[in-house]
Amino acid sequence: MLHVDFRSLILPIGIVRMVEVVLTCICFALAASAGIPNEAKSHWAWCMFCWCFCCFTTLLIIILEFTNLNTKVPISWEDFTMAFAMLATLMMVTIAIIYPTFFACSSCSRQIGASAVSWLCFGLYATEVWLVHKRPGETSGFLTTIPGLLKILETFVACIIFMSLSPVEYRKSPGTEWCVAVYSLCFIFSLLIIFLTIAKLSSIFPFSFDNVVISFNILAVAMYATAVVIWPLYAFDNNSRPTDCKRCPWDNLVVVTFMTVINFLVYIGDMAYSVKIPA
């Protein structure tokens, strides 16, 4: 029999989530009504996806907790809610920076409104991260620990890299193609670790899952170390910034370079923690 829990709606975290649904829906509606831009379509698509994804997933969490079906799903609920809240926080802060940078102007009221509301969404999701972490009995999952949060950050930074990549640019040389392979492989395996943790499938392996994570982190650091050197070496070889460049594709090469360094440092931190914890 289905039991509903009205208390989940009046708790602080329940109220925060309901406001998140409303505000992310408003952002999506404002941006959609402004139309599809002629430039930076990948950035626009990323923003639209993030608003839609956060709105739908937050609504799903509210419904599952309201109907108590969250106790029936075969996943680690505390890991799932923390992972999503952290991911949504990262999504909102990047949208709040990217969207006005590329699409807002002094006469663009809808774009300005979507940008302002995105900052409110960022504050709400950051509050949800804090509330989930402080909720009694729900801080034991792997993704609520520092290594778990680093895994989420690794996948998110990789998404920013993918959003900024252009096939025309990275297919120019084997070096940049190798870097894209590094980004893709590390992203897939980080995502797989998150999935196995949330789905409680890490115990099915006949060997230590922790050792697998440690081995992957060491390999990822080595692979990203090559990308940190190779990407700028090949991407900017005989490719200076055009004089008439105003948010042109060349700027995306800089974004990829910067995010590659960021993810390299994140993987180093993840490796350090994964080696230290078992010890």
Short mmCIF file of C-alpha atoms in Angstrom, two decimals:
data_model
loop_
_atom_site.label_atom_id
_atom_site.label_comp_id
_atom_site.label_asym_id
_atom_site.label_seq_id
_atom_site.Cartn_x
_atom_site.Cartn_y
_atom_site.Cartn_z
CA MET A 1 0.00 0.00 0.00
CA LEU A 2 1.22 3.47 -0.88
CA HIS A 3 1.89 5.76 2.08
CA VAL A 4 2.35 9.47 1.54
CA ASP A 5 4.59 11.59 3.71
CA PHE A 6 3.38 15.21 3.86
CA ARG A 7 6.17 15.97 6.30
CA SER A 8 8.71 15.64 3.48
CA LEU A 9 7.10 18.68 1.83
CA ILE A 10 7.24 20.99 4.86
CA LEU A 11 10.77 20.16 5.98
CA PRO A 12 13.37 22.80 5.00
CA ILE A 13 14.87 20.51 2.35
CA GLY A 14 11.42 19.80 0.90
CA ILE A 15 10.61 23.51 0.65
CA VAL A 16 13.98 24.24 -0.96
CA ARG A 17 13.39 21.52 -3.56
CA MET A 18 9.93 22.80 -4.47
CA VAL A 19 11.31 26.31 -5.01
CA GLU A 20 14.11 24.79 -7.15
CA VAL A 21 11.55 23.15 -9.42
CA VAL A 22 9.70 26.41 -9.92
CA LEU A 23 12.81 28.53 -10.55
CA THR A 24 14.53 26.09 -12.93
CA CYS A 25 11.27 25.87 -14.88
CA ILE A 26 11.15 29.68 -15.05
CA CYS A 27 14.75 29.79 -16.33
CA PHE A 28 13.98 27.23 -19.02
CA ALA A 29 10.84 29.10 -20.10
CA LEU A 30 12.61 32.48 -20.27
CA ALA A 31 15.51 31.10 -22.32
CA ALA A 32 13.22 29.11 -24.62
CA SER A 33 10.98 32.13 -25.26
CA ALA A 34 14.07 34.16 -26.21
CA GLY A 35 14.65 31.77 -29.12
CA ILE A 36 17.62 29.77 -30.39
CA PRO A 37 20.72 31.95 -30.84
CA ASN A 38 22.71 32.03 -34.06
CA GLU A 39 26.04 31.60 -32.25
CA ALA A 40 27.36 29.43 -29.40
CA LYS A 41 24.59 26.90 -29.88
CA SER A 42 26.44 24.22 -27.89
CA HIS A 43 26.55 26.54 -24.87
CA TRP A 44 22.85 27.33 -25.27
CA ALA A 45 21.99 23.64 -25.54
CA TRP A 46 24.04 22.92 -22.41
CA CYS A 47 22.18 25.59 -20.43
CA MET A 48 18.78 24.34 -21.62
CA PHE A 49 19.71 20.75 -20.78
CA CYS A 50 20.89 21.68 -17.27
CA TRP A 51 17.70 23.57 -16.43
CA CYS A 52 15.52 20.77 -17.77
CA PHE A 53 17.56 18.02 -16.10
CA CYS A 54 17.63 19.73 -12.70
CA CYS A 55 13.93 20.54 -12.79
CA PHE A 56 12.87 17.00 -13.74
CA THR A 57 15.23 15.22 -11.33
CA THR A 58 14.33 17.47 -8.40
CA LEU A 59 10.64 16.87 -9.08
CA LEU A 60 11.30 13.12 -9.23
CA ILE A 61 13.08 13.22 -5.84
CA ILE A 62 10.16 15.16 -4.31
CA ILE A 63 7.63 12.62 -5.62
CA LEU A 64 9.64 9.59 -4.48
CA GLU A 65 10.14 10.96 -0.97
CA PHE A 66 6.51 12.12 -0.73
CA THR A 67 5.24 8.64 -1.64
CA ASN A 68 7.99 6.85 0.36
CA LEU A 69 9.00 5.02 -2.82
CA ASN A 70 12.58 6.14 -2.23
CA THR A 71 12.84 3.32 0.32
CA LYS A 72 11.94 0.80 -2.41
CA VAL A 73 14.41 1.79 -5.10
CA PRO A 74 17.50 -0.48 -5.26
CA ILE A 75 20.02 2.34 -4.92
CA SER A 76 21.81 4.21 -2.16
CA TRP A 77 19.36 7.08 -1.70
CA GLU A 78 21.75 9.22 0.33
CA ASP A 79 24.41 8.84 -2.35
CA PHE A 80 21.95 9.64 -5.11
CA THR A 81 20.51 12.78 -3.50
CA MET A 82 23.93 14.11 -2.51
CA ALA A 83 25.39 13.38 -5.94
CA PHE A 84 22.52 15.12 -7.68
CA ALA A 85 22.52 18.15 -5.36
CA MET A 86 26.27 18.59 -5.85
CA LEU A 87 25.99 18.16 -9.62
CA ALA A 88 23.06 20.58 -9.82
CA THR A 89 25.02 23.16 -7.82
CA LEU A 90 27.90 22.94 -10.27
CA MET A 91 25.52 23.11 -13.23
CA MET A 92 23.77 26.22 -11.93
CA VAL A 93 26.95 28.17 -11.17
CA THR A 94 28.32 27.48 -14.66
CA ILE A 95 25.01 28.44 -16.28
CA ALA A 96 24.89 31.63 -14.22
CA ILE A 97 28.29 32.54 -15.71
CA ILE A 98 28.01 31.10 -19.25
CA TYR A 99 24.49 32.21 -20.17
CA PRO A 100 24.86 35.96 -19.53
CA THR A 101 28.37 35.94 -21.02
CA PHE A 102 27.17 34.60 -24.36
CA PHE A 103 23.52 35.60 -24.62
CA ALA A 104 22.64 38.56 -22.38
CA CYS A 105 22.69 42.20 -23.48
CA SER A 106 21.41 45.50 -22.12
CA SER A 107 18.10 45.15 -23.97
CA CYS A 108 17.68 41.36 -23.50
CA SER A 109 15.25 41.27 -20.59
CA ARG A 110 14.46 37.55 -20.82
CA GLN A 111 18.11 36.54 -20.93
CA ILE A 112 18.92 38.84 -18.01
CA GLY A 113 16.00 37.36 -16.07
CA ALA A 114 17.14 33.79 -16.77
CA SER A 115 20.67 34.69 -15.67
CA ALA A 116 19.51 36.29 -12.42
CA VAL A 117 17.21 33.40 -11.54
CA SER A 118 20.05 30.95 -12.26
CA TRP A 119 22.06 32.56 -9.46
CA LEU A 120 19.09 31.99 -7.14
CA CYS A 121 18.99 28.35 -8.27
CA PHE A 122 22.69 28.03 -7.50
CA GLY A 123 22.10 29.31 -3.96
CA LEU A 124 19.20 26.90 -3.45
CA TYR A 125 21.10 23.83 -4.66
CA ALA A 126 24.12 24.79 -2.54
CA THR A 127 21.73 24.99 0.42
CA GLU A 128 20.37 21.55 -0.49
CA VAL A 129 23.90 20.10 -0.45
CA TRP A 130 24.33 21.45 3.07
CA LEU A 131 20.92 20.17 4.20
CA VAL A 132 21.49 16.68 2.75
CA HIS A 133 24.89 16.50 4.40
CA LYS A 134 23.47 17.58 7.77
CA ARG A 135 20.39 15.35 7.64
CA PRO A 136 20.64 12.66 10.38
CA GLY A 137 21.47 9.16 9.15
CA GLU A 138 22.17 10.19 5.56
CA THR A 139 25.88 10.93 5.46
CA SER A 140 27.33 7.43 5.24
CA GLY A 141 27.42 7.06 1.46
CA PHE A 142 30.61 7.15 -0.60
CA LEU A 143 29.45 10.14 -2.65
CA THR A 144 29.01 12.22 0.51
CA THR A 145 32.74 11.88 1.23
CA ILE A 146 35.48 14.04 -0.31
CA PRO A 147 36.58 11.32 -2.80
CA GLY A 148 32.94 10.89 -3.83
CA LEU A 149 32.45 14.61 -4.37
CA LEU A 150 35.70 14.72 -6.35
CA LYS A 151 34.32 11.99 -8.63
CA ILE A 152 31.28 14.15 -9.31
CA LEU A 153 33.50 17.15 -9.99
CA GLU A 154 35.64 15.12 -12.43
CA THR A 155 32.65 14.13 -14.53
CA PHE A 156 31.24 17.65 -14.47
CA VAL A 157 34.49 19.28 -15.61
CA ALA A 158 34.67 16.70 -18.40
CA CYS A 159 31.19 17.80 -19.52
CA ILE A 160 32.41 21.40 -19.74
CA ILE A 161 35.34 20.18 -21.86
CA PHE A 162 33.03 18.24 -24.20
CA MET A 163 30.76 21.28 -24.53
CA SER A 164 33.74 23.39 -25.63
CA LEU A 165 35.23 20.89 -28.07
CA SER A 166 34.86 21.35 -31.80
CA PRO A 167 35.46 18.41 -34.16
CA VAL A 168 36.96 20.84 -36.68
CA GLU A 169 39.61 21.85 -34.16
CA TYR A 170 40.55 18.57 -32.46
CA ARG A 171 40.67 16.50 -35.66
CA LYS A 172 43.52 18.58 -37.01
CA SER A 173 46.23 16.46 -35.35
CA PRO A 174 46.70 13.06 -33.65
CA GLY A 175 47.80 14.89 -30.49
CA THR A 176 44.48 16.62 -29.92
CA GLU A 177 42.62 13.42 -30.84
CA TRP A 178 44.58 11.62 -28.12
CA CYS A 179 43.51 14.29 -25.63
CA VAL A 180 39.85 13.81 -26.56
CA ALA A 181 40.32 10.07 -26.02
CA VAL A 182 41.75 10.83 -22.56
CA TYR A 183 38.79 13.05 -21.68
CA SER A 184 36.32 10.43 -22.91
CA LEU A 185 37.87 7.37 -21.22
CA CYS A 186 38.34 9.08 -17.87
CA PHE A 187 34.79 10.47 -18.01
CA ILE A 188 33.28 7.05 -18.78
CA PHE A 189 35.14 5.28 -15.98
CA SER A 190 34.42 8.02 -13.43
CA LEU A 191 30.75 7.86 -14.37
CA LEU A 192 30.83 4.07 -14.08
CA ILE A 193 32.28 4.28 -10.55
CA ILE A 194 29.52 6.71 -9.54
CA PHE A 195 26.85 4.43 -11.04
CA LEU A 196 28.20 1.29 -9.35
CA THR A 197 28.30 3.12 -6.02
CA ILE A 198 24.77 4.49 -6.25
CA ALA A 199 23.40 1.14 -7.46
CA LYS A 200 25.23 -0.71 -4.64
CA LEU A 201 26.96 -2.97 -7.16
CA SER A 202 30.54 -2.43 -5.99
CA SER A 203 30.37 -5.56 -3.80
CA ILE A 204 29.67 -7.91 -6.71
CA PHE A 205 33.28 -7.82 -7.89
CA PRO A 206 35.45 -10.81 -6.90
CA PHE A 207 38.25 -8.36 -6.08
CA SER A 208 38.59 -5.19 -4.05
CA PHE A 209 36.60 -2.33 -5.56
CA ASP A 210 38.77 0.16 -3.67
CA ASN A 211 41.86 -1.17 -5.43
CA VAL A 212 40.13 -0.74 -8.77
CA VAL A 213 39.36 2.90 -7.92
CA ILE A 214 42.95 3.51 -6.82
CA SER A 215 44.33 1.94 -10.00
CA PHE A 216 41.98 4.01 -12.16
CA ASN A 217 42.88 7.24 -10.37
CA ILE A 218 46.60 6.62 -10.88
CA LEU A 219 46.02 5.86 -14.56
CA ALA A 220 43.77 8.91 -14.96
CA VAL A 221 46.42 11.19 -13.45
CA ALA A 222 49.02 9.82 -15.87
CA MET A 223 46.69 10.24 -18.86
CA TYR A 224 45.66 13.77 -17.90
CA ALA A 225 49.31 14.68 -17.37
CA THR A 226 49.87 13.95 -21.07
CA ALA A 227 46.78 15.95 -22.04
CA VAL A 228 47.92 18.98 -20.01
CA VAL A 229 51.07 19.10 -22.13
CA ILE A 230 49.81 17.87 -25.51
CA TRP A 231 46.54 19.83 -25.84
CA PRO A 232 47.98 23.38 -25.74
CA LEU A 233 51.06 22.25 -27.69
CA TYR A 234 48.98 21.08 -30.66
CA ALA A 235 45.84 23.22 -30.31
CA PHE A 236 47.75 26.52 -30.40
CA ASP A 237 50.48 25.48 -32.82
CA ASN A 238 50.45 28.12 -35.59
CA ASN A 239 47.01 29.13 -34.32
CA SER A 240 47.10 32.56 -32.72
CA ARG A 241 43.96 34.38 -31.63
CA PRO A 242 42.20 36.09 -34.58
CA THR A 243 42.19 39.86 -34.37
CA ASP A 244 38.42 40.00 -34.94
CA CYS A 245 37.69 37.25 -32.40
CA LYS A 246 34.75 38.03 -30.15
CA ARG A 247 33.73 34.84 -28.33
CA CYS A 248 34.96 32.91 -31.37
CA PRO A 249 35.85 29.15 -31.50
CA TRP A 250 39.46 29.99 -30.56
CA ASP A 251 38.27 30.95 -27.08
CA ASN A 252 36.92 27.43 -26.62
CA LEU A 253 40.44 26.11 -27.03
CA VAL A 254 41.44 28.21 -24.02
CA VAL A 255 38.48 26.86 -22.04
CA VAL A 256 39.50 23.27 -22.82
CA THR A 257 43.10 24.02 -21.81
CA PHE A 258 42.03 25.57 -18.51
CA MET A 259 39.55 22.79 -17.70
CA THR A 260 42.15 20.14 -18.54
CA VAL A 261 44.45 21.61 -15.89
CA ILE A 262 41.56 21.80 -13.41
CA ASN A 263 40.59 18.17 -13.93
CA PHE A 264 44.23 17.10 -13.72
CA LEU A 265 44.46 18.71 -10.27
CA VAL A 266 41.13 17.15 -9.22
CA TYR A 267 42.33 13.69 -10.24
CA ILE A 268 45.56 14.24 -8.29
CA GLY A 269 43.50 15.08 -5.20
CA ASP A 270 41.26 12.08 -5.80
CA MET A 271 44.28 9.80 -6.15
CA ALA A 272 45.80 11.14 -2.93
CA TYR A 273 42.59 10.52 -0.98
CA SER A 274 41.93 7.09 -2.47
CA VAL A 275 45.46 5.94 -1.57
CA LYS A 276 45.29 7.46 1.91
CA ILE A 277 41.86 6.17 3.01
CA PRO A 278 42.51 2.39 2.73
CA ALA A 279 45.78 2.91 4.57
#
